[in-house]
Amino acid sequence: VKIGAMAGLIVMLAISYFGFQMGMYGIGLWLPQIVSNSGASDLVTGMLSAIPYVAAIIAMYFWGRFVDRRGAS
């Protein structure tokens, strides 16, 4: 019974990992092409494509402060 439950857990983890990786490829590879094809210049394409990464930096900073104040490890 434990092996069957672990197999289901592994499948769910694999599906979530696959979804995460597809999202990363979508943002990293295709977002600049989509923005560029909309007629934006190279500078504007770079600036708009950087927004998700800047948001992630800000979110990591505030999440780290939140966790430190809460005392969780």
mmCIF file of N, CA and C in Angstrom:
data_model
loop_
_atom_site.group_PDB
_atom_site.id
_atom_site.type_symbol
_atom_site.label_atom_id
_atom_site.label_comp_id
_atom_site.label_asym_id
_atom_site.label_seq_id
_atom_site.Cartn_x
_atom_site.Cartn_y
_atom_site.Cartn_z
ATOM 1 N N VAL A 1 0.834 -1.190 0.000
ATOM 2 C CA VAL A 1 0.000 0.000 0.000
ATOM 3 C C VAL A 1 0.875 1.248 0.000
ATOM 4 N N LYS A 2 1.970 1.232 0.753
ATOM 5 C CA LYS A 2 2.847 2.405 0.777
ATOM 6 C C LYS A 2 3.469 2.668 -0.587
ATOM 7 N N ILE A 3 3.802 1.620 -1.311
ATOM 8 C CA ILE A 3 4.412 1.798 -2.625
ATOM 9 C C ILE A 3 3.413 2.450 -3.581
ATOM 10 N N GLY A 4 2.164 2.033 -3.519
ATOM 11 C CA GLY A 4 1.139 2.634 -4.376
ATOM 12 C C GLY A 4 0.922 4.100 -4.060
ATOM 13 N N ALA A 5 0.913 4.438 -2.776
ATOM 14 C CA ALA A 5 0.735 5.840 -2.389
ATOM 15 C C ALA A 5 1.939 6.672 -2.823
ATOM 16 N N MET A 6 3.122 6.123 -2.697
ATOM 17 C CA MET A 6 4.325 6.847 -3.107
ATOM 18 C C MET A 6 4.346 7.053 -4.615
ATOM 19 N N ALA A 7 3.864 6.061 -5.358
ATOM 20 C CA ALA A 7 3.841 6.197 -6.811
ATOM 21 C C ALA A 7 2.907 7.345 -7.206
ATOM 22 N N GLY A 8 1.761 7.458 -6.552
ATOM 23 C CA GLY A 8 0.850 8.556 -6.837
ATOM 24 C C GLY A 8 1.459 9.899 -6.481
ATOM 25 N N LEU A 9 2.164 9.949 -5.362
ATOM 26 C CA LEU A 9 2.833 11.186 -4.950
ATOM 27 C C LEU A 9 3.916 11.574 -5.950
ATOM 28 N N ILE A 10 4.659 10.607 -6.411
ATOM 29 C CA ILE A 10 5.723 10.884 -7.378
ATOM 30 C C ILE A 10 5.142 11.397 -8.685
ATOM 31 N N VAL A 11 4.038 10.819 -9.114
ATOM 32 C CA VAL A 11 3.391 11.288 -10.344
ATOM 33 C C VAL A 11 2.911 12.725 -10.164
ATOM 34 N N MET A 12 2.310 13.038 -9.039
ATOM 35 C CA MET A 12 1.841 14.410 -8.800
ATOM 36 C C MET A 12 3.007 15.390 -8.746
ATOM 37 N N LEU A 13 4.108 15.008 -8.118
ATOM 38 C CA LEU A 13 5.290 15.876 -8.083
ATOM 39 C C LEU A 13 5.873 16.071 -9.480
ATOM 40 N N ALA A 14 5.880 15.017 -10.285
ATOM 41 C CA ALA A 14 6.392 15.128 -11.652
ATOM 42 C C ALA A 14 5.524 16.054 -12.484
ATOM 43 N N ILE A 15 4.207 15.975 -12.317
ATOM 44 C CA ILE A 15 3.300 16.850 -13.058
ATOM 45 C C ILE A 15 3.502 18.302 -12.637
ATOM 46 N N SER A 16 3.649 18.538 -11.345
ATOM 47 C CA SER A 16 3.854 19.917 -10.896
ATOM 48 C C SER A 16 5.203 20.458 -11.364
ATOM 49 N N TYR A 17 6.222 19.631 -11.366
ATOM 50 C CA TYR A 17 7.542 20.053 -11.851
ATOM 51 C C TYR A 17 7.485 20.371 -13.346
ATOM 52 N N PHE A 18 6.789 19.530 -14.106
ATOM 53 C CA PHE A 18 6.628 19.771 -15.539
ATOM 54 C C PHE A 18 5.932 21.107 -15.785
ATOM 55 N N GLY A 19 4.872 21.379 -15.042
ATOM 56 C CA GLY A 19 4.163 22.646 -15.199
ATOM 57 C C GLY A 19 5.033 23.837 -14.855
ATOM 58 N N PHE A 20 5.817 23.706 -13.799
ATOM 59 C CA PHE A 20 6.732 24.779 -13.409
ATOM 60 C C PHE A 20 7.753 25.040 -14.511
ATOM 61 N N GLN A 21 8.342 23.984 -15.042
ATOM 62 C CA GLN A 21 9.352 24.143 -16.092
ATOM 63 C C GLN A 21 8.761 24.734 -17.365
ATOM 64 N N MET A 22 7.554 24.347 -17.708
ATOM 65 C CA MET A 22 6.917 24.917 -18.898
ATOM 66 C C MET A 22 6.653 26.417 -18.711
ATOM 67 N N GLY A 23 6.271 26.804 -17.515
ATOM 68 C CA GLY A 23 6.080 28.222 -17.228
ATOM 69 C C GLY A 23 7.377 29.001 -17.336
ATOM 70 N N MET A 24 8.451 28.419 -16.852
ATOM 71 C CA MET A 24 9.750 29.090 -16.931
ATOM 72 C C MET A 24 10.204 29.234 -18.374
ATOM 73 N N TYR A 25 10.012 28.201 -19.169
ATOM 74 C CA TYR A 25 10.362 28.303 -20.590
ATOM 75 C C TYR A 25 9.478 29.324 -21.289
ATOM 76 N N GLY A 26 8.214 29.356 -20.919
ATOM 77 C CA GLY A 26 7.300 30.315 -21.545
ATOM 78 C C GLY A 26 7.721 31.741 -21.288
ATOM 79 N N ILE A 27 8.110 32.027 -20.073
ATOM 80 C CA ILE A 27 8.541 33.389 -19.748
ATOM 81 C C ILE A 27 9.933 33.671 -20.312
ATOM 82 N N GLY A 28 10.834 32.733 -20.142
ATOM 83 C CA GLY A 28 12.218 32.972 -20.541
ATOM 84 C C GLY A 28 12.458 32.999 -22.034
ATOM 85 N N LEU A 29 11.761 32.162 -22.777
ATOM 86 C CA LEU A 29 12.018 32.067 -24.213
ATOM 87 C C LEU A 29 10.987 32.775 -25.077
ATOM 88 N N TRP A 30 9.724 32.610 -24.758
ATOM 89 C CA TRP A 30 8.692 33.085 -25.672
ATOM 90 C C TRP A 30 8.191 34.484 -25.366
ATOM 91 N N LEU A 31 8.265 34.934 -24.128
ATOM 92 C CA LEU A 31 7.788 36.282 -23.807
ATOM 93 C C LEU A 31 8.517 37.358 -24.604
ATOM 94 N N PRO A 32 9.846 37.329 -24.700
ATOM 95 C CA PRO A 32 10.507 38.361 -25.505
ATOM 96 C C PRO A 32 10.095 38.314 -26.978
ATOM 97 N N GLN A 33 9.871 37.136 -27.507
ATOM 98 C CA GLN A 33 9.449 37.036 -28.907
ATOM 99 C C GLN A 33 8.048 37.596 -29.096
ATOM 100 N N ILE A 34 7.158 37.326 -28.165
ATOM 101 C CA ILE A 34 5.798 37.852 -28.260
ATOM 102 C C ILE A 34 5.812 39.369 -28.183
ATOM 103 N N VAL A 35 6.589 39.912 -27.258
ATOM 104 C CA VAL A 35 6.665 41.368 -27.108
ATOM 105 C C VAL A 35 7.298 41.987 -28.352
ATOM 106 N N SER A 36 8.348 41.363 -28.854
ATOM 107 C CA SER A 36 9.027 41.893 -30.037
ATOM 108 C C SER A 36 8.122 41.844 -31.264
ATOM 109 N N ASN A 37 7.342 40.794 -31.411
ATOM 110 C CA ASN A 37 6.440 40.680 -32.559
ATOM 111 C C ASN A 37 5.281 41.667 -32.502
ATOM 112 N N SER A 38 5.057 42.257 -31.333
ATOM 113 C CA SER A 38 3.988 43.247 -31.230
ATOM 114 C C SER A 38 4.434 44.615 -31.751
ATOM 115 N N GLY A 39 5.680 44.713 -32.180
ATOM 116 C CA GLY A 39 6.170 45.949 -32.781
ATOM 117 C C GLY A 39 7.025 46.786 -31.861
ATOM 118 N N ALA A 40 7.392 46.271 -30.713
ATOM 119 C CA ALA A 40 8.195 47.036 -29.765
ATOM 120 C C ALA A 40 9.664 47.040 -30.203
ATOM 121 N N SER A 41 10.375 48.102 -29.842
ATOM 122 C CA SER A 41 11.802 48.164 -30.149
ATOM 123 C C SER A 41 12.554 47.189 -29.238
ATOM 124 N N ASP A 42 13.832 47.020 -29.515
ATOM 125 C CA ASP A 42 14.637 46.093 -28.720
ATOM 126 C C ASP A 42 14.725 46.533 -27.258
ATOM 127 N N LEU A 43 14.861 47.828 -27.030
ATOM 128 C CA LEU A 43 14.947 48.337 -25.662
ATOM 129 C C LEU A 43 13.644 48.092 -24.905
ATOM 130 N N VAL A 44 12.525 48.394 -25.538
ATOM 131 C CA VAL A 44 11.226 48.200 -24.887
ATOM 132 C C VAL A 44 10.973 46.715 -24.662
ATOM 133 N N THR A 45 11.370 45.874 -25.615
ATOM 134 C CA THR A 45 11.218 44.428 -25.448
ATOM 135 C C THR A 45 11.985 43.952 -24.222
ATOM 136 N N GLY A 46 13.210 44.422 -24.067
ATOM 137 C CA GLY A 46 14.008 44.035 -22.902
ATOM 138 C C GLY A 46 13.399 44.519 -21.598
ATOM 139 N N MET A 47 12.918 45.750 -21.597
ATOM 140 C CA MET A 47 12.324 46.311 -20.373
ATOM 141 C C MET A 47 11.044 45.560 -19.991
ATOM 142 N N LEU A 48 10.190 45.293 -20.959
ATOM 143 C CA LEU A 48 8.943 44.591 -20.663
ATOM 144 C C LEU A 48 9.186 43.139 -20.276
ATOM 145 N N SER A 49 10.190 42.515 -20.873
ATOM 146 C CA SER A 49 10.491 41.119 -20.548
ATOM 147 C C SER A 49 11.137 40.987 -19.176
ATOM 148 N N ALA A 50 11.686 42.071 -18.655
ATOM 149 C CA ALA A 50 12.332 42.034 -17.341
ATOM 150 C C ALA A 50 11.329 42.162 -16.194
ATOM 151 N N ILE A 51 10.105 42.582 -16.481
ATOM 152 C CA ILE A 51 9.113 42.810 -15.423
ATOM 153 C C ILE A 51 8.880 41.574 -14.543
ATOM 154 N N PRO A 52 8.686 40.367 -15.103
ATOM 155 C CA PRO A 52 8.470 39.213 -14.215
ATOM 156 C C PRO A 52 9.654 38.935 -13.282
ATOM 157 N N TYR A 53 10.871 39.152 -13.789
ATOM 158 C CA TYR A 53 12.049 38.907 -12.970
ATOM 159 C C TYR A 53 12.194 39.947 -11.853
ATOM 160 N N VAL A 54 11.909 41.190 -12.160
ATOM 161 C CA VAL A 54 11.950 42.246 -11.140
ATOM 162 C C VAL A 54 10.882 41.980 -10.073
ATOM 163 N N ALA A 55 9.699 41.572 -10.509
ATOM 164 C CA ALA A 55 8.634 41.239 -9.557
ATOM 165 C C ALA A 55 9.050 40.072 -8.668
ATOM 166 N N ALA A 56 9.749 39.094 -9.233
ATOM 167 C CA ALA A 56 10.214 37.954 -8.437
ATOM 168 C C ALA A 56 11.247 38.383 -7.402
ATOM 169 N N ILE A 57 12.134 39.298 -7.760
ATOM 170 C CA ILE A 57 13.139 39.803 -6.823
ATOM 171 C C ILE A 57 12.457 40.498 -5.645
ATOM 172 N N ILE A 58 11.495 41.344 -5.956
ATOM 173 C CA ILE A 58 10.779 42.068 -4.903
ATOM 174 C C ILE A 58 10.003 41.100 -4.016
ATOM 175 N N ALA A 59 9.339 40.135 -4.631
ATOM 176 C CA ALA A 59 8.558 39.161 -3.863
ATOM 177 C C ALA A 59 9.455 38.318 -2.957
ATOM 178 N N MET A 60 10.637 37.909 -3.452
ATOM 179 C CA MET A 60 11.545 37.121 -2.617
ATOM 180 C C MET A 60 12.033 37.923 -1.421
ATOM 181 N N TYR A 61 12.301 39.196 -1.623
ATOM 182 C CA TYR A 61 12.752 40.036 -0.520
ATOM 183 C C TYR A 61 11.681 40.119 0.575
ATOM 184 N N PHE A 62 10.453 40.448 0.161
ATOM 185 C CA PHE A 62 9.390 40.588 1.153
ATOM 186 C C PHE A 62 8.993 39.252 1.764
ATOM 187 N N TRP A 63 9.052 38.176 1.003
ATOM 188 C CA TRP A 63 8.743 36.862 1.562
ATOM 189 C C TRP A 63 9.795 36.469 2.601
ATOM 190 N N GLY A 64 11.051 36.755 2.316
ATOM 191 C CA GLY A 64 12.111 36.479 3.284
ATOM 192 C C GLY A 64 11.925 37.263 4.572
ATOM 193 N N ARG A 65 11.554 38.539 4.477
ATOM 194 C CA ARG A 65 11.279 39.334 5.677
ATOM 195 C C ARG A 65 10.106 38.766 6.453
ATOM 196 N N PHE A 66 9.054 38.363 5.732
ATOM 197 C CA PHE A 66 7.869 37.807 6.387
ATOM 198 C C PHE A 66 8.219 36.532 7.152
ATOM 199 N N VAL A 67 8.962 35.656 6.532
ATOM 200 C CA VAL A 67 9.329 34.389 7.173
ATOM 201 C C VAL A 67 10.236 34.628 8.371
ATOM 202 N N ASP A 68 11.190 35.564 8.228
ATOM 203 C CA ASP A 68 12.079 35.857 9.347
ATOM 204 C C ASP A 68 11.325 36.429 10.540
ATOM 205 N N ARG A 69 10.368 37.284 10.300
ATOM 206 C CA ARG A 69 9.587 37.854 11.403
ATOM 207 C C ARG A 69 8.696 36.820 12.060
ATOM 208 N N ARG A 70 8.214 35.897 11.266
ATOM 209 C CA ARG A 70 7.332 34.859 11.789
ATOM 210 C C ARG A 70 8.097 33.816 12.592
ATOM 211 N N GLY A 71 9.376 33.685 12.297
ATOM 212 C CA GLY A 71 10.196 32.737 13.026
ATOM 213 C C GLY A 71 10.176 31.334 12.445
ATOM 214 N N ALA A 72 9.642 31.171 11.267
ATOM 215 C CA ALA A 72 9.611 29.851 10.640
ATOM 216 C C ALA A 72 10.947 29.574 10.005
ATOM 217 N N SER A 73 11.257 28.303 9.867
ATOM 218 C CA SER A 73 12.528 27.943 9.233
ATOM 219 C C SER A 73 12.299 27.303 7.898
#
